[in-house]
Amino acid sequence: MPDINTSEAAFEPRIIGFCCKFCAYAAADLAGSMRISYPASVKIIQVPCTGRIDMIHILKPIEDGADGVMIAGCLEGECHFLQGNLKARSRVEAVRRILAQIGMEPDRVAMFNLSSAMGPKFAEITAQMTDRIRQLGPSPVGEAGKKSRNAA
Amino acid sequence: MAHVEKTGAVLVVGGGIAGIQAALDLADSGFLVHLVEQEAQIGGVMAQLDKTFPTNDCAMCVISPKLVEAGRHLNIDLHTRSRVTGITGEAGQFSVTLEEQARFVDLDKCTSCGECAKVCPVTVPNRFDQELGSRKAIYKLYPQGMPGAWAIDKRSVAPCKATCPAHVSIQGFIALMQQGKYAEALKLFKQEHPFPGSCGRVCHHPCESVCTRGDADQPLAIQYLHRFLADLDFEQESPWLPEIQEKREEKVAVVGSGPAGLTAAYYLAQKGYQVTVYEKLPVKGGMMAVGIPEYRLPKAELEKEIAVIEALGVTIETGVAFGKDITLDSLKKDGFSAVFMATGLHGSRALGVKGEDLKGIQKGTTFLRDAALGKAEKLTGKTIVIGGGNVAVDVSLTARRLGCDDVTMVCLEKRDEMPAWDYEIEEAIEEKVNIVNSKGPLRFYGNDDGRVVEVAFQECTSVFDENGRFNPQYDDCQLTSCEVDNVIVAIGQTGETDFARDQGISLTRPGGYEADPVTLQTPIDWVFAGGDAFYGPKSVVDAVASGKTAAESIHRFINGLDLAEGREKSWDYDKPEITEVPNVPRVQAEKLPVSQREGNFREVTQALAKELIDREAARCLSCGICSECYQCVEVCLAGAVDHAMTTRTVSLDVGAVILAPGFKAFDPSELAQLNYAGNPNVVTSLEFERILSASGPFQGHLVRPSDLREPEKIAWLQCVGSRDENPCSHGYCSSVCCMIAAKQTVIAKEHSSGPLETTVFFMDMRTHGKDFERYYQRAEQEKGVRFIRSRVHTVETDADQNPVLKYVTEEGGLETETFDMVVLSVGLETTEQTRELAENLGIDINAHGFAGTSDLSPVAASRSGIFVCGVFQGPKDIPQSVMEASAAAAGAAAELAPARGSLTRTRELPPEQDFSGQMPRVGVFVCNCGINIGGVADVPAVREFARTLPHVVHVEDNLFTCSQDTQDKMKQVILEHGINRVVVASCSPRTHEPLFQETIREAGLNKYLFEMANIRDQNTWVHMNNPDQATAKAKDLVAMAVARANCAEPLYQIPLSVERSLLVVGGGVAGMTAALSAARQGYPVTLVEREDTLGGVAGHLLTTVQGEPVAPFVLNLVETLSKDERVQMYKNSEVLETTGVLGNFTTRIMTRADDGKPVAVTVRHGATILATGGKESVPDDYAYGRHPRVYTHLDLNRAMAEPGHGIHGAKTVVFIQCVGSRNDQRPYCSRICCTVSIKKALMLKQEHPDMDIYILYRDIRTYGLKEDLYTEARKKGILFIRYEPEAPPEITTPEGPDPSSRDLTLQVTVKERILKMDVAISADAVVLASAVLPHENRELFELFKVPVNADGFLNEAHAKLRPVDFASEGIFLAGLAHYPKSLDETIAQAQAAVARASVILSRDHILVGGVVAENIHPEQCARCLVCVRNCPYGVPRIKEGHAWIDPALCHGCGICAAECPAKILTLHHFTDRQLTEKSHALFA
């Protein structure tokens, strides 16, 4: 796992993480029990199932200036609601296409799958996502927003 | 029958998945459950598994919701670390005794923060990880475990601590020393003993004599270790000083400044008392100062330790004689509340021989005292010391140091009887002291000056009589005498207690104080007595113990407490078994060279260097497991750790008992040829699960234990500890190992970063469960797993610790193959404890150690009212265990039906307040979680930040928000401030949201007006090295939580009344059993059967596997049901239509009126069980139907039941297995046919011993205890020939068979693999084990909207944990419609279905709604059907022109809400606004 804390980039991405209650959120808790350290950039919102996540829930934070949004659900085939994570994947793909169309990097939005026993994996994907966003740099939306706020 | 009042509670033994399921079913249907588990957490073996077959679901994901549910259930009482020791009474009214081992952690106070484990110095192998990793002595079995509280492993008290008179935590201070925590170690020592330095020099260390290390090589040099601690402490500027609790006014006097007196003063001062010690001598320390020579205990060292006591405020006045300078009266007058008499034994015993008063004869104690005080004169000439004890040695060596070069010790005892310690005697000899044994002085002769010049001795023939009492016998014929200049008599000490007598303090006959041995209180209530003056001459450490006792008694006396209560503690100990302890010799301290000792009192024994001390500390074997170092007590801010907890006996009244004690994996270390013990890369299948597990010892990285290298080639060896009479004595099949191996090969490949070669060595591949055969096929064909039919007998190891297998192939070739790892697929066995449990409960177990049950009542133990399930009933997989658990619950519920609801608890709640139309008023409670949060993030800053957030009216932070007092306070604050939304920033909602929701509900708030910010598990625990980031993130999370709370809305669940009756579809054994089981629980039942007879396929069966006749059983079922007025039966009937939701179904049934006319009836029912059964397939090959002597099994049953049938005269019978199963058309195993064929073969053989019987098979799948039949069949000479599916047996019939012809012999040809030739058998009958099929019921299943799999069998909700439920609630399944199964399995499943249905039927109403989806703008609905298409459960319907979601059916996933194009479907509590406000808050 890359040690992001010593990375030269001063940029601290702000990432929203939607986690399903049964697997991803529980995995994040397990990473805690196991005291596995990972970047503080991701702020988790718990949802009953990633199937609940609408495109608007992903796009709104982007509009608010989020540098990235990650969606983490159960392993494919193991969704507690049978197909929720598959539905989520297709919506995530749709959002990524929209981002591409408007000239933003699709990689700011990503979907992950993991089981509740995968505490280390949670830490890994958080680091991976943070790293990826750090390479992409701050969201242009966020930057623009900041500038216009400063100008006002 | 006498009416017995039933107890509405059930005892469930075993907290594995079976026990949990049984407990939940019962607790959810009106019974109080006591769930007993021997471990500290429930979960059993399933919690240890990585993935589960055949779906590859994560085991933890599946089980953990169940753990939480069981752990928090209002009607389940968990009894962890407990075992059942006895039972009395009878079914309906048992009284059970449990032994509950101390947990040492308070379940209610522990917050699972884990700070304790960080400081625990004791590392032990992690049992949960199969000892592949380690954990601390204080532990939680696994992170997700329930109950969440930690526990401490202790093996009694360590022998050293138990034996030390002062009970110093010796293992504890050594454990701390091992970690370099010398200051903590000293402090721990000094908690029990104020003289680590002095005792480190002079103690006779009884601890060392019991040290377990002494059993291996030599005992630990404990004494040197604490001497080191003391020396180190005194090297500091300010040595450690104990804390003084609150200062008190009361004064206590101590008479005597020896170890007993000073110890009492030390502890009393710590309790805050004003203590004055009065000492008659001019020096402090009593015998430590004037009895122990300086060369053993330097004055300076002693003075340092006394100075610490003085620093606590203790005043020591020397030169004050009790009885003269002070008296009891004067002390009383001076305001002393209590006195402790610890005056020691400073007199010497006299010899009582003539001339003893001559000059030049001194008393030992006086001599030593004078020497110590510097008053002794130089000794010259010949000195005789009389005595053989330690004091005599001290006297002799002191005499040497005072200049005398001719010192002789003379004693009565023989050398090996001398009371002095061996090492003291050796020291005396080393310093040239002569020792003369077996002589007693007869008289002393003096010169004219009255000075001694000669001593006469007589020979002592024996010192002790036959009773071991001191009773010396002399031979006065053997006299010797010698000239002498000095004599010192050191034959024992006496008290000089005249002063006491004068003061009215009573003495006993031998001269000691009279006092209570436990409390040390004398007849004068405020006077206490201890030390040598009380019990006679002992050691410093005994005096310390006595002083401690006195201090406690005096404290109790002053506070008016009971002096004796709880004082007598047992100090029994167990030693660990020691094997393979490497021989590490004990350290030896350097001694001052003898030449340097002469004429001085320099310390002889030198201190040890730190390296040696550390090496010595490392030798400790941690006998007690927990070392009792009490570091956990210090760091636990919740005050949850309590080392004083003891084992409790608990009595419970229950009406029924369910036993689910589970199993243990077979230990292969006894099979030396498999090299499990010798090669770390040979692991068991359970170890391999832990290796694969993401939360296991290697975090899910597939590495081999020896070098943590990724393996490239792994072999699985099947049947280790199964199907092996000798030497494992487990003749049975463990049922699950084939699938475990298949699963592990697949998962291992997924875990491996490079290509991984996997090979399974097996005898018969037993993939007999639902979808197992497909899994096996996929593993072999798609994943490339190599399956080799061979039993590997030997595993060798090469130089790189690679396991090397030698095996014989089926073709007879000898192969040698090297692997990186070997996994032993170990079998399941019952444990010693389980067999004990069975004995305690008086139930039968069978020859294999499993519970004795019959096939027709598969979960009933041999004693009425006791039920069994899970592996204890017989080896089985998880779904089968879960089914049996529910079946056992149904059995218990039927037994106790009249008492349903009599003991269950309900919560009384105040009415909810209505906040509608009001602005949010948010209260934010930030938790410090001890230091878990507050030690990393700046909690006050987070709290103050919360104050600035919109609508926040109250903020506070608490040490522990979940503690009972904070909860009470929270309720108050909510009312005081009119708070209508609550945010708690603490740990995980997964574990704590229900608790806080309950709290706010008790304050009148709707439970959905609550939000949590997870600032511990997902913040301070993972950003502990970055406090600033943790604080910033905590603020963000709180802002997000407040934002969501601001738009939280109350949700209400609507009660729906329940139609408390059951519909069962199908009148076979499954349906009838379900009907009967439900009726016994008191529910009305409607049973619908398509045919005009009941019994289904069971009507054609002969016996069960165990040989119980089936026909009478079926007949009895039919009769019982027809007599039961609760059961309404409809034969010749079919279901026409069904509507409704769980609790309220309406079904129309087409039946026939009495006149035979068709008529439709309507029944209302709360639950449905589908038991539509199955049938035998009709073979289309093997000449079936074309030749009269080719039978299916059901044909054979009919033939065998017919007395004159030709089958009885057959000479040769051939069974052909897998006819129509395990082929492309039906890629499943029909599960029962192997057993059935063998059973039939045995029955035929029994009748006709001369009959030749052949069974042509692919794999024999007599799983579980059915293996016994296979073994028996082979013993009886039934021949088994294996065929490959590519070369099936062929049947040729005589050309143009003439039915009238006598010769109807069939010719069966099969390719024999070993002989590599065709075997032709002339058979009189061929029996085809044809496939089991479900009945075709497509229309019926569509009516009930239940899914079927590709083979036409009904699909349960979840393959593992919901084996009798459908995904749509309120409908259940059982029997052959689910999958082929034996009669006992069918019966268990039918009973299980009733237990599940009873969760609904036992209630007057069910609550629906809450977090469910709803169409909130029906008028805008375009009826686009997107919701209908996307709901995984088929819930949305078009009703009154718009999409409608039945709240009773909705699962709450929110997929429809996300998909709805008009955004009019919403998921309550996760509305678009609530989710976007939450993310928006982060950027506000």
Short mmCIF file of N, CA, C and O in Angstrom, two decimals, chain B residues 40-117:
data_model
loop_
_atom_site.label_atom_id
_atom_site.label_comp_id
_atom_site.label_asym_id
_atom_site.label_seq_id
_atom_site.Cartn_x
_atom_site.Cartn_y
_atom_site.Cartn_z
N ALA B 40 -16.00 -17.59 24.70
CA ALA B 40 -16.38 -16.25 25.15
C ALA B 40 -17.32 -15.56 24.17
O ALA B 40 -17.98 -14.58 24.51
N GLN B 41 -17.32 -16.04 22.93
CA GLN B 41 -18.19 -15.46 21.92
C GLN B 41 -18.93 -16.57 21.19
O GLN B 41 -18.38 -17.67 21.03
N ILE B 42 -20.14 -16.28 20.74
CA ILE B 42 -20.86 -17.26 19.94
C ILE B 42 -20.38 -17.20 18.49
O ILE B 42 -19.64 -16.30 18.12
N GLY B 43 -20.80 -18.14 17.69
CA GLY B 43 -20.41 -18.15 16.27
C GLY B 43 -19.90 -19.51 15.82
O GLY B 43 -20.06 -19.88 14.66
N GLY B 44 -19.28 -20.23 16.75
CA GLY B 44 -18.83 -21.59 16.44
C GLY B 44 -17.87 -21.66 15.27
O GLY B 44 -17.18 -20.68 14.95
N VAL B 45 -17.84 -22.81 14.62
CA VAL B 45 -16.88 -23.04 13.55
C VAL B 45 -17.23 -22.22 12.30
O VAL B 45 -16.35 -21.78 11.58
N MET B 46 -18.51 -21.96 12.10
CA MET B 46 -18.88 -21.23 10.88
C MET B 46 -18.19 -19.87 10.83
O MET B 46 -17.79 -19.41 9.76
N ALA B 47 -18.03 -19.25 12.01
CA ALA B 47 -17.39 -17.94 12.06
C ALA B 47 -15.92 -18.03 11.64
O ALA B 47 -15.31 -17.03 11.27
N GLN B 48 -15.36 -19.23 11.71
CA GLN B 48 -13.95 -19.40 11.35
C GLN B 48 -13.77 -19.61 9.84
O GLN B 48 -12.66 -19.52 9.33
N LEU B 49 -14.85 -19.93 9.16
CA LEU B 49 -14.73 -20.27 7.75
C LEU B 49 -14.55 -19.02 6.90
O LEU B 49 -15.01 -17.94 7.25
N ASP B 50 -13.89 -19.21 5.79
CA ASP B 50 -13.72 -18.11 4.85
C ASP B 50 -14.95 -18.00 3.96
O ASP B 50 -15.75 -17.10 4.09
N LYS B 51 -15.10 -18.96 3.08
CA LYS B 51 -16.25 -18.96 2.19
C LYS B 51 -17.09 -20.21 2.46
O LYS B 51 -16.61 -21.17 3.05
N THR B 52 -18.32 -20.18 2.00
CA THR B 52 -19.18 -21.35 2.17
C THR B 52 -19.54 -21.91 0.80
O THR B 52 -19.69 -21.15 -0.16
N PHE B 53 -19.63 -23.24 0.71
CA PHE B 53 -20.03 -23.86 -0.56
C PHE B 53 -21.54 -24.00 -0.59
O PHE B 53 -22.15 -24.03 0.47
N PRO B 54 -22.18 -24.14 -1.71
CA PRO B 54 -21.62 -24.11 -3.06
C PRO B 54 -21.68 -22.71 -3.68
O PRO B 54 -21.36 -22.56 -4.85
N THR B 55 -22.09 -21.71 -2.89
CA THR B 55 -22.29 -20.39 -3.50
C THR B 55 -21.06 -19.51 -3.37
O THR B 55 -21.02 -18.41 -3.90
N ASN B 56 -20.06 -19.98 -2.62
CA ASN B 56 -18.86 -19.18 -2.33
C ASN B 56 -19.18 -17.89 -1.58
O ASN B 56 -18.44 -16.92 -1.64
N ASP B 57 -20.28 -17.88 -0.86
CA ASP B 57 -20.62 -16.73 -0.02
C ASP B 57 -19.61 -16.60 1.10
O ASP B 57 -19.13 -17.60 1.63
N CYS B 58 -19.32 -15.35 1.47
CA CYS B 58 -18.45 -15.10 2.62
C CYS B 58 -19.17 -15.55 3.89
O CYS B 58 -20.29 -15.11 4.17
N ALA B 59 -18.55 -16.45 4.65
CA ALA B 59 -19.21 -17.00 5.83
C ALA B 59 -19.54 -15.91 6.84
O ALA B 59 -20.62 -15.90 7.43
N MET B 60 -18.61 -14.98 7.03
CA MET B 60 -18.82 -13.94 8.03
C MET B 60 -19.97 -13.02 7.64
O MET B 60 -20.77 -12.63 8.48
N CYS B 61 -20.06 -12.70 6.33
CA CYS B 61 -21.17 -11.85 5.87
C CYS B 61 -22.50 -12.49 6.21
O CYS B 61 -23.46 -11.83 6.55
N VAL B 62 -22.54 -13.80 6.06
CA VAL B 62 -23.81 -14.49 6.24
C VAL B 62 -24.14 -14.65 7.71
O VAL B 62 -25.28 -14.47 8.12
N ILE B 63 -23.13 -14.95 8.51
CA ILE B 63 -23.44 -15.26 9.91
C ILE B 63 -23.54 -14.01 10.77
O ILE B 63 -24.28 -13.99 11.76
N SER B 64 -22.82 -12.93 10.41
CA SER B 64 -22.74 -11.85 11.40
C SER B 64 -24.07 -11.18 11.70
O SER B 64 -24.32 -10.84 12.85
N PRO B 65 -24.99 -11.00 10.74
CA PRO B 65 -26.29 -10.46 11.15
C PRO B 65 -26.99 -11.36 12.18
O PRO B 65 -27.65 -10.88 13.10
N LYS B 66 -26.79 -12.67 12.04
CA LYS B 66 -27.39 -13.61 13.00
C LYS B 66 -26.77 -13.45 14.38
O LYS B 66 -27.44 -13.57 15.41
N LEU B 67 -25.46 -13.20 14.39
CA LEU B 67 -24.76 -13.02 15.66
C LEU B 67 -25.32 -11.81 16.39
O LEU B 67 -25.61 -11.86 17.59
N VAL B 68 -25.46 -10.71 15.65
CA VAL B 68 -25.96 -9.49 16.27
C VAL B 68 -27.38 -9.71 16.76
O VAL B 68 -27.74 -9.33 17.87
N GLU B 69 -28.19 -10.37 15.93
CA GLU B 69 -29.58 -10.60 16.29
C GLU B 69 -29.68 -11.43 17.57
O GLU B 69 -30.41 -11.08 18.49
N ALA B 70 -28.89 -12.51 17.62
CA ALA B 70 -28.94 -13.36 18.81
C ALA B 70 -28.35 -12.63 20.01
O ALA B 70 -28.86 -12.74 21.13
N GLY B 71 -27.30 -11.88 19.77
CA GLY B 71 -26.62 -11.19 20.86
C GLY B 71 -27.47 -10.11 21.49
O GLY B 71 -27.32 -9.81 22.67
N ARG B 72 -28.36 -9.50 20.72
CA ARG B 72 -29.15 -8.38 21.25
C ARG B 72 -30.60 -8.76 21.54
O ARG B 72 -31.39 -7.92 21.95
N HIS B 73 -30.95 -10.00 21.31
CA HIS B 73 -32.35 -10.37 21.41
C HIS B 73 -32.85 -10.27 22.85
O HIS B 73 -32.22 -10.78 23.77
N LEU B 74 -33.99 -9.62 22.98
CA LEU B 74 -34.56 -9.40 24.33
C LEU B 74 -34.88 -10.73 25.01
O LEU B 74 -34.87 -10.83 26.23
N ASN B 75 -35.16 -11.75 24.23
CA ASN B 75 -35.56 -13.02 24.82
C ASN B 75 -34.52 -14.12 24.67
O ASN B 75 -34.84 -15.30 24.76
N ILE B 76 -33.28 -13.71 24.42
CA ILE B 76 -32.19 -14.69 24.45
C ILE B 76 -31.19 -14.24 25.50
O ILE B 76 -30.64 -13.14 25.42
N ASP B 77 -31.01 -15.06 26.51
CA ASP B 77 -29.97 -14.78 27.50
C ASP B 77 -28.73 -15.59 27.12
O ASP B 77 -28.79 -16.81 27.06
N LEU B 78 -27.64 -14.88 26.87
CA LEU B 78 -26.40 -15.59 26.53
C LEU B 78 -25.67 -16.00 27.80
O LEU B 78 -25.51 -15.19 28.71
N HIS B 79 -25.25 -17.23 27.85
CA HIS B 79 -24.40 -17.69 28.95
C HIS B 79 -23.10 -18.16 28.32
O HIS B 79 -23.00 -19.31 27.89
N THR B 80 -22.13 -17.27 28.22
CA THR B 80 -20.89 -17.66 27.57
C THR B 80 -19.95 -18.29 28.60
O THR B 80 -20.16 -18.16 29.80
N ARG B 81 -18.92 -18.94 28.12
CA ARG B 81 -17.94 -19.63 28.96
C ARG B 81 -18.62 -20.56 29.95
O ARG B 81 -18.21 -20.69 31.09
N SER B 82 -19.70 -21.15 29.51
CA SER B 82 -20.49 -21.97 30.43
C SER B 82 -20.67 -23.38 29.90
O SER B 82 -20.61 -23.60 28.70
N ARG B 83 -20.89 -24.28 30.85
CA ARG B 83 -21.22 -25.64 30.43
C ARG B 83 -22.29 -26.19 31.35
O ARG B 83 -22.41 -25.76 32.51
N VAL B 84 -23.04 -27.13 30.83
CA VAL B 84 -24.13 -27.71 31.60
C VAL B 84 -23.55 -28.82 32.47
O VAL B 84 -22.85 -29.69 31.98
N THR B 85 -23.86 -28.75 33.76
CA THR B 85 -23.30 -29.78 34.65
C THR B 85 -24.35 -30.73 35.16
O THR B 85 -24.02 -31.80 35.65
N GLY B 86 -25.60 -30.35 35.09
CA GLY B 86 -26.60 -31.27 35.61
C GLY B 86 -28.00 -30.90 35.18
O GLY B 86 -28.26 -29.78 34.74
N ILE B 87 -28.88 -31.88 35.27
CA ILE B 87 -30.28 -31.64 34.92
C ILE B 87 -31.16 -32.51 35.80
O ILE B 87 -30.81 -33.65 36.09
N THR B 88 -32.27 -31.93 36.25
CA THR B 88 -33.25 -32.73 36.98
C THR B 88 -34.61 -32.40 36.39
O THR B 88 -34.75 -31.46 35.62
N GLY B 89 -35.61 -33.16 36.78
CA GLY B 89 -36.96 -32.91 36.30
C GLY B 89 -37.26 -33.67 35.04
O GLY B 89 -36.54 -34.60 34.67
N GLU B 90 -38.34 -33.28 34.39
CA GLU B 90 -38.77 -34.00 33.20
C GLU B 90 -39.19 -33.02 32.14
O GLU B 90 -39.27 -31.82 32.39
N ALA B 91 -39.50 -33.57 30.96
CA ALA B 91 -39.91 -32.72 29.84
C ALA B 91 -40.99 -31.76 30.30
O ALA B 91 -41.93 -32.14 30.98
N GLY B 92 -40.84 -30.52 29.95
CA GLY B 92 -41.80 -29.50 30.36
C GLY B 92 -41.34 -28.74 31.59
O GLY B 92 -41.66 -27.57 31.77
N GLN B 93 -40.57 -29.41 32.40
CA GLN B 93 -40.13 -28.82 33.67
C GLN B 93 -38.77 -29.33 34.08
O GLN B 93 -38.64 -30.15 34.98
N PHE B 94 -37.76 -28.85 33.40
CA PHE B 94 -36.41 -29.24 33.77
C PHE B 94 -35.80 -28.17 34.66
O PHE B 94 -36.16 -26.99 34.58
N SER B 95 -34.86 -28.59 35.49
CA SER B 95 -34.03 -27.62 36.18
C SER B 95 -32.58 -27.95 35.81
O SER B 95 -32.13 -29.08 35.99
N VAL B 96 -31.90 -26.97 35.27
CA VAL B 96 -30.57 -27.21 34.71
C VAL B 96 -29.53 -26.42 35.51
O VAL B 96 -29.79 -25.30 35.94
N THR B 97 -28.38 -27.03 35.72
CA THR B 97 -27.30 -26.31 36.38
C THR B 97 -26.18 -26.02 35.38
O THR B 97 -25.78 -26.89 34.62
N LEU B 98 -25.72 -24.81 35.42
CA LEU B 98 -24.61 -24.41 34.56
C LEU B 98 -23.43 -24.04 35.42
O LEU B 98 -23.58 -23.48 36.50
N GLU B 99 -22.24 -24.29 34.89
CA GLU B 99 -21.04 -23.76 35.52
C GLU B 99 -20.52 -22.67 34.58
O GLU B 99 -20.20 -22.95 33.43
N GLU B 100 -20.50 -21.46 35.11
CA GLU B 100 -20.11 -20.33 34.27
C GLU B 100 -18.72 -19.87 34.69
O GLU B 100 -18.53 -19.35 35.78
N GLN B 101 -17.75 -20.09 33.81
CA GLN B 101 -16.38 -19.66 34.09
C GLN B 101 -16.31 -18.15 34.12
O GLN B 101 -16.99 -17.49 33.33
N ALA B 102 -15.49 -17.64 35.01
CA ALA B 102 -15.34 -16.18 35.09
C ALA B 102 -14.81 -15.65 33.77
O ALA B 102 -13.96 -16.26 33.14
N ARG B 103 -15.33 -14.49 33.35
CA ARG B 103 -14.87 -13.85 32.13
C ARG B 103 -13.79 -12.82 32.47
O ARG B 103 -12.99 -12.44 31.65
N PHE B 104 -13.84 -12.33 33.68
CA PHE B 104 -12.92 -11.31 34.22
C PHE B 104 -13.11 -9.95 33.54
O PHE B 104 -12.32 -9.04 33.75
N VAL B 105 -14.14 -9.87 32.70
CA VAL B 105 -14.47 -8.58 32.07
C VAL B 105 -15.98 -8.44 32.19
O VAL B 105 -16.72 -9.38 31.88
N ASP B 106 -16.43 -7.28 32.67
CA ASP B 106 -17.85 -7.05 32.87
C ASP B 106 -18.53 -6.85 31.52
O ASP B 106 -18.21 -5.93 30.78
N LEU B 107 -19.47 -7.75 31.21
CA LEU B 107 -20.16 -7.72 29.92
C LEU B 107 -20.83 -6.38 29.67
O LEU B 107 -20.88 -5.90 28.54
N ASP B 108 -21.37 -5.79 30.72
CA ASP B 108 -22.12 -4.55 30.53
C ASP B 108 -21.22 -3.34 30.40
O ASP B 108 -21.59 -2.34 29.82
N LYS B 109 -20.04 -3.43 31.00
CA LYS B 109 -19.18 -2.25 30.98
C LYS B 109 -18.22 -2.23 29.79
O LYS B 109 -17.82 -1.17 29.34
N CYS B 110 -17.81 -3.39 29.30
CA CYS B 110 -16.80 -3.44 28.25
C CYS B 110 -17.35 -2.81 26.97
O CYS B 110 -18.45 -3.11 26.54
N THR B 111 -16.55 -1.93 26.38
CA THR B 111 -16.97 -1.28 25.14
C THR B 111 -16.24 -1.85 23.94
O THR B 111 -16.28 -1.29 22.86
N SER B 112 -15.55 -2.95 24.12
CA SER B 112 -14.82 -3.64 23.03
C SER B 112 -13.74 -2.78 22.42
O SER B 112 -13.42 -2.93 21.25
N CYS B 113 -13.18 -1.84 23.18
CA CYS B 113 -12.24 -0.91 22.54
C CYS B 113 -10.88 -1.55 22.31
O CYS B 113 -10.15 -1.15 21.43
N GLY B 114 -10.53 -2.56 23.10
CA GLY B 114 -9.29 -3.28 22.84
C GLY B 114 -8.03 -2.64 23.41
O GLY B 114 -6.93 -3.11 23.15
N GLU B 115 -8.17 -1.60 24.21
CA GLU B 115 -6.99 -0.99 24.82
C GLU B 115 -6.26 -2.00 25.71
O GLU B 115 -5.04 -1.99 25.83
N CYS B 116 -7.03 -2.88 26.33
CA CYS B 116 -6.47 -3.87 27.24
C CYS B 116 -5.46 -4.77 26.52
O CYS B 116 -4.40 -5.08 27.05
N ALA B 117 -5.84 -5.17 25.30
CA ALA B 117 -4.97 -6.10 24.58
C ALA B 117 -3.65 -5.43 24.21
O ALA B 117 -2.62 -6.09 24.11
#
